[in-house]
Short mmCIF file of C-alpha atoms in Angstrom, two decimals:
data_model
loop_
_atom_site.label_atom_id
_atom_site.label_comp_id
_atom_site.label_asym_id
_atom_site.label_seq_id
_atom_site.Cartn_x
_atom_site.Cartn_y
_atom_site.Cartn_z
CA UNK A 104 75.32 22.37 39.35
CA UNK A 105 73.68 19.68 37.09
CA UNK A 106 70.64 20.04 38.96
CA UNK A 107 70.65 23.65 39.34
CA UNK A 108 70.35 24.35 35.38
CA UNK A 109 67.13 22.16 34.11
CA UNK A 110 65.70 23.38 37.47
CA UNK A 111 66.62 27.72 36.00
CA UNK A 112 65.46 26.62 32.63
CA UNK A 113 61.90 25.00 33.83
CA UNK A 114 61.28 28.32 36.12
CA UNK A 115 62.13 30.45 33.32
CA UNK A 116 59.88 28.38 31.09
CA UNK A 117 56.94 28.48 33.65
CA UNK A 118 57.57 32.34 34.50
CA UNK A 119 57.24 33.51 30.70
CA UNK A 120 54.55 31.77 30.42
CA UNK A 121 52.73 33.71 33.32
CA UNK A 122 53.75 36.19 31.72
CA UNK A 123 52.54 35.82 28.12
CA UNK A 124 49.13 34.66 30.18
CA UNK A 125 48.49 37.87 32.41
CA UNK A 126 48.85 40.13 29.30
CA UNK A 127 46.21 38.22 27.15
CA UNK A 128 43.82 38.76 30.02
CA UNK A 129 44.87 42.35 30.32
CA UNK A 130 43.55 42.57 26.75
CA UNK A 131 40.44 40.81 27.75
CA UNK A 132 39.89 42.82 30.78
CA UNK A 133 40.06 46.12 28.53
CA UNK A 134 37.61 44.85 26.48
CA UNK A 135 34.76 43.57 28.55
CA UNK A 136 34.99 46.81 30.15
CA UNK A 137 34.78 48.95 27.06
CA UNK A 138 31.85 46.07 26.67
CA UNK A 139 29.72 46.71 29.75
CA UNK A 140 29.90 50.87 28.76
CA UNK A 141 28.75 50.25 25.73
CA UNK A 142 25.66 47.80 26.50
CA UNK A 143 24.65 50.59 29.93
CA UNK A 144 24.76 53.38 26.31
CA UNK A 145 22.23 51.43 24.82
CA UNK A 146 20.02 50.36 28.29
CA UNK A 147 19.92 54.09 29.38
CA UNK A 148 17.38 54.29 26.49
CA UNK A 149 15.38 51.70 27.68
CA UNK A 150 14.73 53.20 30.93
CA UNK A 151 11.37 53.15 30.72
CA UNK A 152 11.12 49.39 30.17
CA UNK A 153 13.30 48.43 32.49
CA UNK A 154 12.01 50.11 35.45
CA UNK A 155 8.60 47.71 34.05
CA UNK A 156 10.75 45.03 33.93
CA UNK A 157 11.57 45.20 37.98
CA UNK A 158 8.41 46.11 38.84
CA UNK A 159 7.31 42.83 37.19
CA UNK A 160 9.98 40.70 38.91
CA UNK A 161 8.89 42.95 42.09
CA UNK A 162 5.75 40.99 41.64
CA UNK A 163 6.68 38.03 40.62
CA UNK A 164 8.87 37.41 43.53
CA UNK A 165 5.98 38.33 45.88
CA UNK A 166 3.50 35.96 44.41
CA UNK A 167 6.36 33.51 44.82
CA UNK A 168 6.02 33.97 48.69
CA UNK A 169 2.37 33.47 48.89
CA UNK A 170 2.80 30.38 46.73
CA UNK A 171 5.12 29.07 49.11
CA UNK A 172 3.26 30.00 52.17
CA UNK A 173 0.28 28.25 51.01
CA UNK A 174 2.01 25.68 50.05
CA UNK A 175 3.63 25.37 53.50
CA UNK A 176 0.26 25.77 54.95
CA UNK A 177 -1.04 22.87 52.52
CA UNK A 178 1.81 20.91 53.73
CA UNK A 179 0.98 21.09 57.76
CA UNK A 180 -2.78 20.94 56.79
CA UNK A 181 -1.56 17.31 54.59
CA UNK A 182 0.22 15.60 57.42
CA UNK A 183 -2.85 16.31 59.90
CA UNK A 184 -5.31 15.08 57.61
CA UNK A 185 -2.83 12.05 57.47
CA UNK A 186 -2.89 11.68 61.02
CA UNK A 187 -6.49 12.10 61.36
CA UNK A 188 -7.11 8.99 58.53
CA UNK A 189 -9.08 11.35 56.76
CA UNK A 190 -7.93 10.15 53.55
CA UNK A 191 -10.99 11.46 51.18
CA UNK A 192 -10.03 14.91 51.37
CA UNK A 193 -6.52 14.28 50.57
CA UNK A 194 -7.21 11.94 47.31
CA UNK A 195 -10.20 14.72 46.07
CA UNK A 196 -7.41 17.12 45.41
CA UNK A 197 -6.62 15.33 42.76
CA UNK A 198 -7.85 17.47 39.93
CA UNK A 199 -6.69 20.36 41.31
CA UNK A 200 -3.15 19.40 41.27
CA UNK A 201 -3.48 17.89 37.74
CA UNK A 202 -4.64 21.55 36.76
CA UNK A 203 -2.04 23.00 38.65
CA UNK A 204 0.55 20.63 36.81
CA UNK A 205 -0.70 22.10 33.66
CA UNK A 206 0.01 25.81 34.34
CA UNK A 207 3.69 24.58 35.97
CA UNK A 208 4.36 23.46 32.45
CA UNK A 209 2.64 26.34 30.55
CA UNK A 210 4.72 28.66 33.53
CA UNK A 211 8.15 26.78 32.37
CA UNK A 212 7.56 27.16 28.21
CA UNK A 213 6.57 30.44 29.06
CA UNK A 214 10.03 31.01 31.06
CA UNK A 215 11.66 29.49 28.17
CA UNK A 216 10.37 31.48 25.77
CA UNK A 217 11.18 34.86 28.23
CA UNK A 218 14.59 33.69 28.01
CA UNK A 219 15.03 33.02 24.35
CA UNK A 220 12.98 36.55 23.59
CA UNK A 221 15.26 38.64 26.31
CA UNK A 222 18.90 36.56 24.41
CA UNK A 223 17.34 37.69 21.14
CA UNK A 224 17.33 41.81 22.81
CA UNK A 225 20.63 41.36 23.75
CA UNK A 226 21.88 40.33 20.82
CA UNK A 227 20.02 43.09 19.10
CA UNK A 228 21.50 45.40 21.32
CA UNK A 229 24.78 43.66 20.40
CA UNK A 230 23.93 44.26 16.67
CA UNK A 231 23.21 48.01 17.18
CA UNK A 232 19.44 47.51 16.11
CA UNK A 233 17.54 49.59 18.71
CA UNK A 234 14.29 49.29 17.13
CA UNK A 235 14.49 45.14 17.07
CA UNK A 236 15.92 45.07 20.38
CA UNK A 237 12.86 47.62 21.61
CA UNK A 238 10.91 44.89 20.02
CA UNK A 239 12.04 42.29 21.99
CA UNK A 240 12.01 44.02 24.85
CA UNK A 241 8.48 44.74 24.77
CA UNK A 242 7.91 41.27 24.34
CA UNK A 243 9.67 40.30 26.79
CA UNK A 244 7.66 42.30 29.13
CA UNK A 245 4.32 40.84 27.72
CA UNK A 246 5.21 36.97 28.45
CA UNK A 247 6.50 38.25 32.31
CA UNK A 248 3.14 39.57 32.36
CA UNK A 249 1.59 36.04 31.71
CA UNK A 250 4.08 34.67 33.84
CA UNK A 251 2.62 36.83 36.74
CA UNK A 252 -0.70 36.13 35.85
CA UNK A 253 -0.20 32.39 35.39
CA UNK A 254 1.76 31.82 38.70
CA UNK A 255 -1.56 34.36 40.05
CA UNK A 256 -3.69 31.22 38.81
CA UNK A 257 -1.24 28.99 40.64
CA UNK A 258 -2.02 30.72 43.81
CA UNK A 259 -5.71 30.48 43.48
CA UNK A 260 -5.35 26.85 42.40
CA UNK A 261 -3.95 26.39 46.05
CA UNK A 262 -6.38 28.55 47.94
CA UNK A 263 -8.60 26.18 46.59
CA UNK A 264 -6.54 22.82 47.91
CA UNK A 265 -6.74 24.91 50.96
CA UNK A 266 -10.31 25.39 51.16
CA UNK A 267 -11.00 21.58 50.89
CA UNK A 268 -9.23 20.90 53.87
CA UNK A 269 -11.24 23.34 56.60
#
């Protein structure tokens, strides 16, 4: 019996707790949702832009895959110049990778700055100011756009590491 009454008290503890627990995310739940309707309200007058939007990443993605084919190719077309000694074409590469180094880092402060400009629409969304948040979102298309044309760059860049070694 001694044992049996700390043991009740600690489950009833632990249980009311649960309790107490499930219902504060019950609140939460009811909000996010009343959330998500409210921020699809505001994106259904975007449409326009956001259909850009995916056709942008549509593009992105698929220079993305000839970036890494090439680079795959560059790859197979490094280890036989490596096995064949032929160690001049290799080394006069080397300012085409230091100009490809510079658009990787102008391609991640541009990313950067795509994030902070599409935060900036949200929370203008968030704010109820649709003509800042249009803003944003226009801008936010513009620096994908040099995005897609800088990684475009990237893929000539490598086309021309390519060429060097036929």
């Amino acid at each position: 019996m001694k044992k049996f009454i700390p043991l009740a008290l600690a489950f009833s503890v632990l249980t009311s707790g649960v309790v107490t627990v499930s219902a504060a995310n019950q609140e939460k739940v009811q909000v996010e949702a009343r959330d998500k309707g409210h921020h699809f309200r505001h994106m259904k007058k975007f449409e326009e832009q956001v259909h850009k939007a995916n056709a942008l990443k549509i593009e992105r993605l698929e220079i993305q895959k000839e970036i890494l084919q090439k680079k795959d190719k560059l790859f197979t077309q490094h280890i036989k110049a490596e096995e064949k000694g032929t160690q001049e074409k290799r080394t006069g590469n080397k300012a085409n990778w230091q100009d490809m180094k510079k658009i990787h880092q102008e391609l991640r402060a541009l990313q950067r700055e795509a994030h902070e400009t599409k935060k900036a629409m949200h929370e203008a969304m968030k704010a109820d100011n649709e003509k800042l948040a249009l803003e944003k979102m226009n801008q936010w298309l513009s620096i994908n756009e040099k995005i897609n044309s800088k990684l475009g760059e990237k893929s000539a860049k490598l086309d021309e590491a390519l060429a060097k070694y036929k």
